[in-house]
Short mmCIF file of C-alpha atoms in Angstrom, two decimals:
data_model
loop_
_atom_site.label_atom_id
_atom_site.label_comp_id
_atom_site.label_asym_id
_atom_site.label_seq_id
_atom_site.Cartn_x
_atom_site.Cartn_y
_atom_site.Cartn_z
CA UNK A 10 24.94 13.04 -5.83
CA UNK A 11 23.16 11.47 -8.37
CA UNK A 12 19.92 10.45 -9.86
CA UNK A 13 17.90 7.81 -8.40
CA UNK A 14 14.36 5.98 -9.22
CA UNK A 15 12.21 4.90 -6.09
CA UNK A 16 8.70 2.99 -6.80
CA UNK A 17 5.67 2.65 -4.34
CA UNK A 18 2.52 2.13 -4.37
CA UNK A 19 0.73 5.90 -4.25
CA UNK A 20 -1.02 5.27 -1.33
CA UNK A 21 1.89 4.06 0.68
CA UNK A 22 3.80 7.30 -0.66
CA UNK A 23 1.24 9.69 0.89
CA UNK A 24 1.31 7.86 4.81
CA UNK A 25 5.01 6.71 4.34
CA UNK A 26 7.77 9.46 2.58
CA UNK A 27 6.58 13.25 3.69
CA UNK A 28 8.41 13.62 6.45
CA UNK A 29 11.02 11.15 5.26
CA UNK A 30 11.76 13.56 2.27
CA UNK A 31 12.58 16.61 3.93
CA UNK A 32 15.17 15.05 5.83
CA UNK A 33 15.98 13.10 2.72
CA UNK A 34 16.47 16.49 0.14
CA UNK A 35 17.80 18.10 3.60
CA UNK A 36 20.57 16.01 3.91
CA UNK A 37 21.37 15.10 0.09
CA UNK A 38 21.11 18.55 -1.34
CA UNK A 39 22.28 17.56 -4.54
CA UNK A 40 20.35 14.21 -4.94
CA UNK A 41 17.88 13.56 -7.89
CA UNK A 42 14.99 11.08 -7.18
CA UNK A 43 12.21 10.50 -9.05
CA UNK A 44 8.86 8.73 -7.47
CA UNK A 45 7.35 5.76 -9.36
CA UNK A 46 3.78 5.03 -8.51
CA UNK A 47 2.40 1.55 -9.33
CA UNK A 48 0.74 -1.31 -7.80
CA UNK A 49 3.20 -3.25 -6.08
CA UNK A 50 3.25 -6.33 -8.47
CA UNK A 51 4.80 -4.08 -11.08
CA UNK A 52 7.20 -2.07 -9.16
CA UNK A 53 8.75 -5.91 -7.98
CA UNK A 54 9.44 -5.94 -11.96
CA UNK A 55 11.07 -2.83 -12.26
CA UNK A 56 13.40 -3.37 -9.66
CA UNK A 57 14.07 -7.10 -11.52
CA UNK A 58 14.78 -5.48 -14.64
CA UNK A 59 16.75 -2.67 -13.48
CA UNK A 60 13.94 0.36 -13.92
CA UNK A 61 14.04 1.42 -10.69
CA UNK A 62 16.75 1.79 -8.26
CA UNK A 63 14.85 1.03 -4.50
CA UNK A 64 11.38 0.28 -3.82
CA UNK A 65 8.74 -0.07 -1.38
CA UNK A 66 7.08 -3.07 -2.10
CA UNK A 67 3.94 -5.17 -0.52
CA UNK A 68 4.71 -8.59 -0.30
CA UNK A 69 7.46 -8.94 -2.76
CA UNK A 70 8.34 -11.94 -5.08
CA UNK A 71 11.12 -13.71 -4.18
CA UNK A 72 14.05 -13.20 -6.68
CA UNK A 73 17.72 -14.39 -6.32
CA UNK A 74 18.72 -10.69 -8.01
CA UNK A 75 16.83 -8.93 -5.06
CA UNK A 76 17.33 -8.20 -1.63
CA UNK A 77 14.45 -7.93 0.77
CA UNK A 78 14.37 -5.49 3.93
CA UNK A 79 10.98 -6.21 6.12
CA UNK A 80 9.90 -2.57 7.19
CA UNK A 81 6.53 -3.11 8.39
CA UNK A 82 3.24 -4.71 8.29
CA UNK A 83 -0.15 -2.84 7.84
CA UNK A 84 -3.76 -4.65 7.47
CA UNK A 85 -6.58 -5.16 5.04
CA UNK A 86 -10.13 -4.48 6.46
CA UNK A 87 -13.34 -3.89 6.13
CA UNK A 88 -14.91 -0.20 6.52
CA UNK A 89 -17.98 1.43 6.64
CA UNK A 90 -18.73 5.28 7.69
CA UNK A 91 -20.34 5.95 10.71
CA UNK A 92 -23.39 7.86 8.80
CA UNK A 93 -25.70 4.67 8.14
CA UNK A 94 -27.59 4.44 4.93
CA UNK A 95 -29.04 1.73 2.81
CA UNK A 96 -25.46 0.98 1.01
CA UNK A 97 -23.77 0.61 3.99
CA UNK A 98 -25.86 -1.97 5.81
CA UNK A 99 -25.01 -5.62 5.96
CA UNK A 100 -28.24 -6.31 6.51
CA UNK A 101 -29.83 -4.33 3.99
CA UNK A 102 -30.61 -6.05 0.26
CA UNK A 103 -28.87 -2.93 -1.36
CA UNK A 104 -25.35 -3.82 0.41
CA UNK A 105 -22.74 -1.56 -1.97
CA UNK A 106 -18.68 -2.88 -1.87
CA UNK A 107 -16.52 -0.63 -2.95
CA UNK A 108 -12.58 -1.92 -3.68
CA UNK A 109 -9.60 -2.05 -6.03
CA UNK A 110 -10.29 -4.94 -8.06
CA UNK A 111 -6.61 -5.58 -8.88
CA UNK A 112 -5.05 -5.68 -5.64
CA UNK A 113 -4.39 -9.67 -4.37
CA UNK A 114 -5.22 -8.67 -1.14
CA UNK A 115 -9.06 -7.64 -1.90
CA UNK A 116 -8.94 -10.76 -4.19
CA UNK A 117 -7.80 -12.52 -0.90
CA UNK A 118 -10.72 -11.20 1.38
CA UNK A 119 -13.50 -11.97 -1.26
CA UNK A 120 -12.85 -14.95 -1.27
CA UNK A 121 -12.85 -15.70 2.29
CA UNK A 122 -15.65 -18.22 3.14
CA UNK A 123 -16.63 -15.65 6.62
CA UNK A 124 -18.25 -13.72 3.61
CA UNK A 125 -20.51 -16.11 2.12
CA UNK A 126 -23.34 -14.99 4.43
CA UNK A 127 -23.03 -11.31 3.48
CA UNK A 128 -25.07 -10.51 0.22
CA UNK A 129 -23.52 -7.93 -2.13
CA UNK A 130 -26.27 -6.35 -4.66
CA UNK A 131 -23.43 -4.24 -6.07
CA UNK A 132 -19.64 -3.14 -6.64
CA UNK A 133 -18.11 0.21 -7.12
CA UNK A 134 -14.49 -0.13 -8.35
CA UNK A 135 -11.67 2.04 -7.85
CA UNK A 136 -7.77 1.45 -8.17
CA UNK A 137 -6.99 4.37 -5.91
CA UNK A 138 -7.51 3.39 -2.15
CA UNK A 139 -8.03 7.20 -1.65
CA UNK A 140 -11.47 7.01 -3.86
CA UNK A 141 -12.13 3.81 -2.13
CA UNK A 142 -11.73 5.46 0.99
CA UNK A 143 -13.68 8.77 0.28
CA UNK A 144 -16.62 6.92 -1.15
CA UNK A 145 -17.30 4.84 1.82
CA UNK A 146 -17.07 7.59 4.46
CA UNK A 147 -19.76 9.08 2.49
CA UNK A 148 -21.93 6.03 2.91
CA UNK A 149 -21.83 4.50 -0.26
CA UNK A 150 -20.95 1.12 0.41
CA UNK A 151 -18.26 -0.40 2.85
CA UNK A 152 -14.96 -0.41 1.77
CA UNK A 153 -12.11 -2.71 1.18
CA UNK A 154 -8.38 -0.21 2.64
CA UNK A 155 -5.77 -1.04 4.57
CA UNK A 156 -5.27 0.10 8.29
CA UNK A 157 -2.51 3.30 7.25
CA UNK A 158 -4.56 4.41 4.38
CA UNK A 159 -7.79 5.34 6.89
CA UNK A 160 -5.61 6.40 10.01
CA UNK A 161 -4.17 9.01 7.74
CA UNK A 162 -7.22 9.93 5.74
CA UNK A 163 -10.39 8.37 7.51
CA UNK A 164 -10.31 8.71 10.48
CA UNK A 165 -14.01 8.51 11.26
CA UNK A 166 -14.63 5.04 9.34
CA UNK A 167 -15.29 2.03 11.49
CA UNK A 168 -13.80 -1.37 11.19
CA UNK A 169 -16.35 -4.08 10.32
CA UNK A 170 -14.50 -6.42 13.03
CA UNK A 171 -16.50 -9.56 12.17
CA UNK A 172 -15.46 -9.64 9.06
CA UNK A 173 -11.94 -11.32 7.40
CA UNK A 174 -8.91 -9.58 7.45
CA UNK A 175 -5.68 -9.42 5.59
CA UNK A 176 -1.95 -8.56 6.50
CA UNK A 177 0.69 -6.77 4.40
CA UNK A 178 4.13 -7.15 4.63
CA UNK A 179 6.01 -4.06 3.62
CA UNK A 180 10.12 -4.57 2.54
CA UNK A 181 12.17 -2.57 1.20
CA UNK A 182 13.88 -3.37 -1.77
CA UNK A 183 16.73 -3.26 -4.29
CA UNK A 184 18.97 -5.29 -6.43
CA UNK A 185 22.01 -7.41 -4.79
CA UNK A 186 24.33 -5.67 -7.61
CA UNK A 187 23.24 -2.22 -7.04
CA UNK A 188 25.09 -2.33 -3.39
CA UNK A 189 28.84 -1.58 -4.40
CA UNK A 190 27.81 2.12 -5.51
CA UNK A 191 29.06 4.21 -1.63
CA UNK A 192 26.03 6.50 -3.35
CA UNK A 193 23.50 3.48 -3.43
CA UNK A 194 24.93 2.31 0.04
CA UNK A 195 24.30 5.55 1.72
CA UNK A 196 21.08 5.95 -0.07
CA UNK A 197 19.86 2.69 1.16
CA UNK A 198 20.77 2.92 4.69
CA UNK A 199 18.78 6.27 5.12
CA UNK A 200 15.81 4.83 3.81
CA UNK A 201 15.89 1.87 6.04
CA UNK A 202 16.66 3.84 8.95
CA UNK A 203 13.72 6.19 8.01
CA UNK A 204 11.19 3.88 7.01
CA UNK A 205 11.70 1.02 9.41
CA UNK A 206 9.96 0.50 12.49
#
């Protein structure tokens, strides 16, 4: 019983809890939980000051409050669509790259000195990996997603292998005081067991 607050990044939600949360409302029948989507930065704060109750978080801050759980690693790439068209090309003058902005990891891969040969004209900018993703399989640009994201959604994008790559760490996580609750406990060790790999 009881009310609970789990954050995660909305993209991770969509590959990560559906089949987790039938089994989860399935076997807790008179659990509350409510889903916080934010970017993963934020969600580390809202477990630090007590706003959420368990997280999903990519590469979390250290914190002596928090406990960290590794669940699983996913990777930042690349993508274009396999219909080629002047935005797409990495040869062409008109080279399009589409990305969130915000995320450290895309900050992390445009940075990377493999790219200094590749000539951008233009950005598109979207914080939802989902746009990002839909966008480039039309051809509009190549993309910046993780691996997950485009095995669930994009199936026909191709990985630009020559270019630099970036791994995510996911943990799950929760604070060190939280644990005495038998509610929280139980709560905790379903998620691991569900989410780890």
């Amino acid at each position: 019983k009881g009310n609970f607050r789990f954050g995660v990044h909305q993209s991770i939600a969509q590959y990560a809890l559906g089949e987790m949360t039938i089994k989860l409302i399935k076997k807790f029948p008179e659990l509350e939980i409510e889903f916080v989507h934010d970017h993963s930065q934020n969600i580390n704060q809202m477990i630090i000051d007590c706003k959420l109750d368990f997280a999903i978080v990519v590469n979390p801050l250290r914190h002596p409050d928090l406990t960290l759980i590794k669940l699983f690693e996913d990777q930042f790439f690349f993508w274009k669509s396999r219909k080629s068209t002047a935005f797409n090309n990495i040869k062409n003058d008109e080279l399009v790259l589409i990305c969130d902005k915000d995320l450290a990891q895309t900050k992390e891969l445009l940075s990377n000195k493999k790219l200094e040969s590749v000539k951008v004209k233009r950005y598109i900018y979207s914080n939802n990996l989902e746009v990002v993703g839909e966008l480039t399989s039309q051809g509009s640009g190549i993309g910046v997603l993780p691996e997950r994201v485009c095995s669930k959604h994009f199936k026909k994008l191709e990985r630009l292998s020559l270019f630099p790559e970036f791994t995510d760490e996911m943990y799950f996580v929760f604070r060190r005081d939280f644990i005495h609750s038998p509610a929280f406990s139980k709560l905790k060790d379903f998620f691991i067991e569900q989410l780890s790999e």
